[in-house]
Short mmCIF file of C-alpha atoms in Angstrom, two decimals:
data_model
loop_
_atom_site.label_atom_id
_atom_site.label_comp_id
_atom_site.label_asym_id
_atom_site.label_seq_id
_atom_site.Cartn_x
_atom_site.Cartn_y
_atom_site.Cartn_z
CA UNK A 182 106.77 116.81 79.38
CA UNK A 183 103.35 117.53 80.92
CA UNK A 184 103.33 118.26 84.85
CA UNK A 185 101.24 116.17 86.79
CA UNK A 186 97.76 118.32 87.77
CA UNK A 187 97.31 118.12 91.45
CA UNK A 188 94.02 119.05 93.35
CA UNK A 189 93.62 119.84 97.18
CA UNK A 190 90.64 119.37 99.23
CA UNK A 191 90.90 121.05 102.47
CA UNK A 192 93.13 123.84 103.09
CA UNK A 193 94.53 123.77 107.09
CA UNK A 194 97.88 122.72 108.45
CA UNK A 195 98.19 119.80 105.63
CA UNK A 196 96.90 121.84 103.04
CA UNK A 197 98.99 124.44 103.01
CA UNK A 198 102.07 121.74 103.39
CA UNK A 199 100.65 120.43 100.38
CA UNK A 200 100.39 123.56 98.61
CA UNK A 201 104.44 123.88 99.53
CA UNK A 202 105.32 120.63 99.20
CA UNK A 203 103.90 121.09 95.32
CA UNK A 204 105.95 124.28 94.66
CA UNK A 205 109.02 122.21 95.51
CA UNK A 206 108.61 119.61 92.65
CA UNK A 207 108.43 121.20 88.95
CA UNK A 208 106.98 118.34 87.41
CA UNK A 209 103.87 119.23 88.96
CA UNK A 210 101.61 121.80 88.92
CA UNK A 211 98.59 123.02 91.30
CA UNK A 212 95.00 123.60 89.62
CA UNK A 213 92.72 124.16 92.00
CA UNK A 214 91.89 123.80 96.25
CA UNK A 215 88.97 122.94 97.17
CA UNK A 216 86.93 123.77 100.90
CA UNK A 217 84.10 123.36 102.66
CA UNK A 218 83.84 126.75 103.89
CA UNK A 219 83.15 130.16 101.49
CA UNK A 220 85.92 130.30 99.43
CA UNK A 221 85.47 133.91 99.06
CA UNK A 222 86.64 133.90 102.53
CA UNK A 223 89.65 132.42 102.17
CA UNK A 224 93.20 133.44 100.49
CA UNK A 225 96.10 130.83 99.73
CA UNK A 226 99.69 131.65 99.16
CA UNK A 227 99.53 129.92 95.02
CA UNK A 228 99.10 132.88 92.54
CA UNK A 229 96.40 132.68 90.07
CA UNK A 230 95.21 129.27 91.59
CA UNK A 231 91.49 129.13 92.16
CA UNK A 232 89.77 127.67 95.19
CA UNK A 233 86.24 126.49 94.94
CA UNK A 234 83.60 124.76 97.09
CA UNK A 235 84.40 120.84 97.88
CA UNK A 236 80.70 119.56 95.56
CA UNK A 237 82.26 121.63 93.02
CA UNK A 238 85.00 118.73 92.39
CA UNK A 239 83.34 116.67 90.37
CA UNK A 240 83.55 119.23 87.57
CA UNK A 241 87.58 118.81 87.46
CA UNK A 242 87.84 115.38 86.71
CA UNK A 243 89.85 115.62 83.63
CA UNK A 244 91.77 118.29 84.67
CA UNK A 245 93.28 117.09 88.04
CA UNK A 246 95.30 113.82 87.99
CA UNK A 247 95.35 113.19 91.38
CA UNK A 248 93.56 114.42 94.32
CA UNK A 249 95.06 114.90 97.63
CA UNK A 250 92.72 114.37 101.02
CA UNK A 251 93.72 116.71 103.33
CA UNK A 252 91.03 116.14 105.62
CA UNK A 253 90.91 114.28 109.62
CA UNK A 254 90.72 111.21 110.18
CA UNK A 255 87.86 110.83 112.53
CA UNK A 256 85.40 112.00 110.51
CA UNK A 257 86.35 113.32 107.21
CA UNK A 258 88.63 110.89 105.47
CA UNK A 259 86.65 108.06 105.64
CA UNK A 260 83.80 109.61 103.96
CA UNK A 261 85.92 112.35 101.59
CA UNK A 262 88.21 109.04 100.19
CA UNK A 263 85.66 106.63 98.78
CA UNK A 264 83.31 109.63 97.49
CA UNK A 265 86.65 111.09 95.43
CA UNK A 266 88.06 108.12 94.05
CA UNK A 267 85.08 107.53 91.73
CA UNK A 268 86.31 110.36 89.73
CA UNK A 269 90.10 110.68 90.34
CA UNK A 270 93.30 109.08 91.75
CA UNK A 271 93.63 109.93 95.37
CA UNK A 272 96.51 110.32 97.85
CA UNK A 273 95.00 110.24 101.90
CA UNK A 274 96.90 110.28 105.54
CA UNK A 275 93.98 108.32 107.12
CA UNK A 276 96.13 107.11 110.53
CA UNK A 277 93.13 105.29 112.68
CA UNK A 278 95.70 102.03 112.59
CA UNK A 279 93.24 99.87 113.75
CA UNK A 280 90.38 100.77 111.03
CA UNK A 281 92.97 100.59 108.06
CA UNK A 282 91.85 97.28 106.50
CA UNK A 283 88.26 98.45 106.84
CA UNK A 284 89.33 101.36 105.38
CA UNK A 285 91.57 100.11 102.28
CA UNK A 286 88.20 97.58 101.33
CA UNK A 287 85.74 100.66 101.51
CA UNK A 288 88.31 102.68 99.50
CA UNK A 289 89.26 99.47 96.80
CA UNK A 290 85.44 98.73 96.31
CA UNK A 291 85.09 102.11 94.84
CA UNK A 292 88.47 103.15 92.92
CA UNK A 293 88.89 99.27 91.43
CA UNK A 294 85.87 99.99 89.00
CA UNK A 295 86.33 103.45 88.48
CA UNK A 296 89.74 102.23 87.11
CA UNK A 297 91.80 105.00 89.65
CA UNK A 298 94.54 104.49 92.21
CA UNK A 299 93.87 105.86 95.70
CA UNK A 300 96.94 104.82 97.75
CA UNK A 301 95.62 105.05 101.35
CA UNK A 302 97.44 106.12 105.36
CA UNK A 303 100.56 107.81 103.58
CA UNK A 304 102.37 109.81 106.15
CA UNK A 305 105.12 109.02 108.14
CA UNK A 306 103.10 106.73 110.79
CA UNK A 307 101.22 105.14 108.83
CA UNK A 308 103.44 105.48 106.04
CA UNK A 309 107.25 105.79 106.36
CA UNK A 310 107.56 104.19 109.26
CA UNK A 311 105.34 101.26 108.09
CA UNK A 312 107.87 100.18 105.52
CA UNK A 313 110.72 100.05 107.95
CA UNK A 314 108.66 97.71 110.29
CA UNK A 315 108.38 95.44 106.92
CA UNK A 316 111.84 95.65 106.10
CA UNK A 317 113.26 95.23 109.38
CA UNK A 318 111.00 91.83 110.12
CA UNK A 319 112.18 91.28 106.06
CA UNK A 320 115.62 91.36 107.46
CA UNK A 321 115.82 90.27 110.30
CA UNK A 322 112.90 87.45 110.89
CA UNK A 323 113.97 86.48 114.37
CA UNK A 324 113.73 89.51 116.60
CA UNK A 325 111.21 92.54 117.67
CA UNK A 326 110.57 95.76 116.84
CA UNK A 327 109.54 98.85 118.75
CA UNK A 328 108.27 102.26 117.34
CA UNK A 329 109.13 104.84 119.40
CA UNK A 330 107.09 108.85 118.99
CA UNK A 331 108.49 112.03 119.90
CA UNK A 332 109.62 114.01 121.66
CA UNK A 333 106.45 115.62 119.29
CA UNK A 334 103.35 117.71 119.78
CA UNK A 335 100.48 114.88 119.51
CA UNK A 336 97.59 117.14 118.07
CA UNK A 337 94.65 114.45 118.86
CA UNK A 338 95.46 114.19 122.69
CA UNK A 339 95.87 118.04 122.54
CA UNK A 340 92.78 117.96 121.59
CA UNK A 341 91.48 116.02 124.38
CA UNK A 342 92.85 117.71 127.06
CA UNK A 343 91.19 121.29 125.64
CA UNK A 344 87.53 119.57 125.56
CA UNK A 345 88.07 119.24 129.53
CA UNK A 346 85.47 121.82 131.01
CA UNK A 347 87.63 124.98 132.16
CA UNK A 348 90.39 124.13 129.80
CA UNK A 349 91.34 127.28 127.98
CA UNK A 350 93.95 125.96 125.88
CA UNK A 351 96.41 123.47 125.78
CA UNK A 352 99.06 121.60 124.24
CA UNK A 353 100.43 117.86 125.05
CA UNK A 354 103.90 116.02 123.96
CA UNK A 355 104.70 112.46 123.71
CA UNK A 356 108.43 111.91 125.23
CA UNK A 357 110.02 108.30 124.59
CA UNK A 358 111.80 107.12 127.60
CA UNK A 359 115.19 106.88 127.27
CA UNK A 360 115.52 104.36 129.53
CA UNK A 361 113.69 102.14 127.47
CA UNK A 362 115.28 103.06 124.04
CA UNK A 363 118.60 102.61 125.11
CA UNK A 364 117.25 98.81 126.06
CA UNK A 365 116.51 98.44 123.25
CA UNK A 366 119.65 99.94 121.17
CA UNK A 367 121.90 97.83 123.66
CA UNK A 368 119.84 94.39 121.94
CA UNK A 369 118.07 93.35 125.31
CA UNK A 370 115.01 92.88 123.29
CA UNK A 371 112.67 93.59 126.54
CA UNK A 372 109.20 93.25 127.05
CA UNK A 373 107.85 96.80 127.71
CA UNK A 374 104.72 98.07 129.05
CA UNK A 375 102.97 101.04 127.28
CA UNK A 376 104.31 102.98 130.43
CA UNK A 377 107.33 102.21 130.10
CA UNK A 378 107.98 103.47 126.74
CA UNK A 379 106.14 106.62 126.63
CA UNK A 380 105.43 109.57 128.88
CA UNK A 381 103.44 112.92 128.29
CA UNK A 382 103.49 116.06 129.59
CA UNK A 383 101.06 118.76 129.29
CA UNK A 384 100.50 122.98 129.09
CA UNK A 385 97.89 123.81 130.33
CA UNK A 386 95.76 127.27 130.39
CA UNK A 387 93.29 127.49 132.60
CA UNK A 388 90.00 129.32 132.43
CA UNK A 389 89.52 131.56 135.11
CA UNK A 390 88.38 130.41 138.40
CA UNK A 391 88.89 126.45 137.02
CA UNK A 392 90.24 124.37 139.58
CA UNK A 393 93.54 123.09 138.67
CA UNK A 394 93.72 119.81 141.06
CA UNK A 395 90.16 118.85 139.27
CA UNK A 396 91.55 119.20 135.78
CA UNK A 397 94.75 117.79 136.05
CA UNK A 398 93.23 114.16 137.77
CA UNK A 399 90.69 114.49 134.88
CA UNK A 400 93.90 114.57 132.46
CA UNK A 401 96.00 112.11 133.89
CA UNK A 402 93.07 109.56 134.64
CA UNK A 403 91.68 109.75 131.16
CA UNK A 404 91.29 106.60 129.30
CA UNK A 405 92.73 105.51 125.91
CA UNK A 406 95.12 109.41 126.64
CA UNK A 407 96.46 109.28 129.76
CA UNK A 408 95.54 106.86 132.02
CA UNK A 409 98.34 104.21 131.09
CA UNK A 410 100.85 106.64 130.71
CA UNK A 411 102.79 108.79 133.54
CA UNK A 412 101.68 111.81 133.05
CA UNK A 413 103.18 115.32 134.15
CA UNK A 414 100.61 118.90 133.77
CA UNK A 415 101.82 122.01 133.89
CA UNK A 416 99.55 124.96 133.91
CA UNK A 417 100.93 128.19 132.19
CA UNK A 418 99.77 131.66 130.88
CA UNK A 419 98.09 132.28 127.50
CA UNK A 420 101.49 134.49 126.72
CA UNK A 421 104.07 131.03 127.64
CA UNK A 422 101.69 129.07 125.48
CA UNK A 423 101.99 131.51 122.69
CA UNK A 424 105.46 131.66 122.90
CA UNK A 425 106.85 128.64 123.64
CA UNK A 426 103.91 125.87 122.45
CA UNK A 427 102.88 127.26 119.01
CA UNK A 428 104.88 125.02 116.46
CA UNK A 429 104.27 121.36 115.78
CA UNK A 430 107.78 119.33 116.22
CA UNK A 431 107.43 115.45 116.42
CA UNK A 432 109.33 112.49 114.78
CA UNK A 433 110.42 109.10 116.65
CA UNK A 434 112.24 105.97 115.65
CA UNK A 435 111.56 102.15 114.49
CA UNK A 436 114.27 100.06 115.77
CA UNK A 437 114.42 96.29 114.66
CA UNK A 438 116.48 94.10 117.01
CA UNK A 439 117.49 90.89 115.90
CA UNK A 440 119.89 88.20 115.04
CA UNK A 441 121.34 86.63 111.64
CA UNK A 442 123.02 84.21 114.01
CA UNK A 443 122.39 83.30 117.50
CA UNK A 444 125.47 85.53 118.20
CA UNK A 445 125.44 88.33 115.86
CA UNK A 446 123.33 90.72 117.42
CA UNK A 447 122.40 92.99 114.46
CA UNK A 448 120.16 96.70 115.52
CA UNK A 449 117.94 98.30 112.41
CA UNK A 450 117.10 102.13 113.01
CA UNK A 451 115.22 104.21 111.02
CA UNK A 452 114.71 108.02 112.88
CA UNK A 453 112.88 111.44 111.88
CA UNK A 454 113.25 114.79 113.43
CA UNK A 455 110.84 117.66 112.58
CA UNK A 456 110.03 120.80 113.09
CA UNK A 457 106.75 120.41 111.76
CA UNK A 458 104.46 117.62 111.73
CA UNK A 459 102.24 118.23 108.57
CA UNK A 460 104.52 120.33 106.93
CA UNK A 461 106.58 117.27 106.79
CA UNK A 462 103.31 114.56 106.01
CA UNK A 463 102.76 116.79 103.32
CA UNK A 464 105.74 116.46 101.58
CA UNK A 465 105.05 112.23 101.55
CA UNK A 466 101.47 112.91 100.51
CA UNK A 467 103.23 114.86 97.37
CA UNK A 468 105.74 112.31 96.84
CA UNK A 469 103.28 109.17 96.83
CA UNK A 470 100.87 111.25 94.51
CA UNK A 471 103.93 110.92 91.36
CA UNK A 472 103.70 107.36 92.27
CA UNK A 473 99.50 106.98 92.23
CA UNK A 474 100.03 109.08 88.78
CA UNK A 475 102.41 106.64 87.41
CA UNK A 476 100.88 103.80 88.66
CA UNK A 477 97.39 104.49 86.85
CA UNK A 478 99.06 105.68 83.66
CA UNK A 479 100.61 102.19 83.65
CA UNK A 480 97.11 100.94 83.91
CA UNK A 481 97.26 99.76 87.74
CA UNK A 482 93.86 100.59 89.86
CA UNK A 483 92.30 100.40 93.10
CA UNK A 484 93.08 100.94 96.69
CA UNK A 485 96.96 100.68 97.51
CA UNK A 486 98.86 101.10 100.68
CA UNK A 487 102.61 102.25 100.81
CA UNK A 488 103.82 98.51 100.97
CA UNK A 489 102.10 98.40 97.43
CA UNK A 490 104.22 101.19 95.76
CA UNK A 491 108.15 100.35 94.37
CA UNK A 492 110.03 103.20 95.23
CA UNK A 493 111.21 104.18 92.10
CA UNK A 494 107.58 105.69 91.02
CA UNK A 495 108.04 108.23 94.25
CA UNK A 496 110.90 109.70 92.05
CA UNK A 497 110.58 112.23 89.52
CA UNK A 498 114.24 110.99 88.07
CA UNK A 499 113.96 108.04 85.62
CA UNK A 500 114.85 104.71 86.23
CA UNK A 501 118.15 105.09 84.05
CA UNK A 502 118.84 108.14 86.05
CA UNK A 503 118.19 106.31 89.43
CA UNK A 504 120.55 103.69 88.74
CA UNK A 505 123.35 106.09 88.27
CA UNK A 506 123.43 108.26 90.78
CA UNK A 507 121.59 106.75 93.83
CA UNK A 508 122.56 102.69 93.61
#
């Protein structure tokens, strides 16, 4: 059986995931990366697979099956996503909740006539944890849910804190309170504040001569980061940083609480743990890209989300083969 030809456009944290994540699955195969800097100046871990500038793409579509967008989602994604999908299937972890419809219409208008599937925000939030807020309201229609992040490295309000002036470098974590999990695990079903589920904590390195008491009521008065949260800042050497900061661990929860019955207290939990944030994203971009691939060959098109795809067509096993060893 022929592998399923995979493209990558960018070639950071997610792109090398992606690169990894492909390795893992031997029904498909890598053909090319693609960058917007030199690629003469750059050197992936694939053998023999060639990396060429991003407006060189255009030249590959009959040779790459689906695309993957490894891209941000500020600025790249929502430009990369409908400019690919003219000429392939594409696979995207755009995660700007709030612009997703926008975002699926912009996509659709473009990959519905080009007859391709471009299955948009796969990841785990968007994504994984998406499906278990559907199934849990499926479930159990009477009841709430609450997503819960971390304890995990958020890289955008990292981000924020190093564009302070005299920030050298720095690293933030989301922490769920545990005060408010267990809350909800015991089936109170409370009504909780954004404070009151999250907190964040900083590292901070300073440049020298900064003032620390300026920077740290910048950070913890910062709106849309900080400023609803309780925030704690520690400031640290380059060499603690290095040591103890560099790796990217998140995950969280989605908890549905509910009732079948006005006395039958019932408690959905879905969890993930990880050592590495788009090492892990990756490996769902690479799963949902079998399914875009199987869904076009069946002659399905347009924009999709993850509520859109059956499970099955994330497997490489057959349906016959499915039914036997995982029902």
């Amino acid at each position: 059986m022929s592998k399923i030809r995979i493209g990558i456009v960018g070639y950071g944290n997610l792109g090398r995931g992606v690169e990894g994540a492909i390795a893992q699955n031997p029904d498909m195969e890598l053909v090319a990366v693609f960058t917007r800097r030199d690629p003469s100046s750059l050197k992936i871990a694939s053998a023999n697979v060639p990396l060429y500038a991003v407006n060189d793409a255009e030249q590959f579509k009959d040779a790459i099956d689906v695309m993957i967008l490894c891209g941000g989602s500020a600025t790249d994604l929502p430009e990369q996503v409908p400019h690919f999908a003219q000429w392939f299937n594409t696979i995207d972890s755009f995660d700007t909740h709030a612009n997703i419809p926008a975002f699926y219409d912009a996509v659709n208008a473009i990959a519905e006539p080009a007859n391709k599937v471009s299955i948009i925000s796969v990841g785990w939030d968007p994504g994984l944890f998406s499906l278990n807020r559907l199934l849990g309201e499926a479930v159990l229609p009477v009841g709430n849910t609450y997503t819960f992040w971390g304890d995990g490295l958020s890289q955008g309000h990292s981000d924020a804190v190093r564009r302070i002036e005299g920030v050298k470098n720095a690293v933030q974590y989301t922490l769920p309170i545990e005060e408010a999990v267990n809350r909800v695990r015991n089936g109170e079903n409370p009504e909780l504040t954004t404070r009151e589920k999250h907190a964040r904590e900083c590292f901070v390195v300073l440049e020298d001569g900064a003032d620390a008491m300026k920077i740290e009521e910048q950070i913890k008065t910062m709106p849309n980061y900080f400023s609803d949260y309780d925030t704690t800042v520690n400031f640290i050497s380059e060499d603690e940083l290095a040591t103890n900061h560099s790796g990217m661990p998140h995950g969280g929860f989605v908890i549905r609480s509910g009732e079948s019955k006005a006395e039958h207290k019932q408690i959905m939990e879905f969890s993930l743990n990880l050592e590495s944030n788009p090492y892990f994203t990756s490996s769902v971009l690479v799963a949902f890209a079998r399914a875009a691939f199987k869904l076009n060959k069946a002659g399905d098109n347009g924009a999709k989300t993850v509520f859109d795809v059956p499970f099955g067509l994330l497997s490489p096993k057959s349906a016959a083969e499915l039914r036997k060893e995982l029902l």
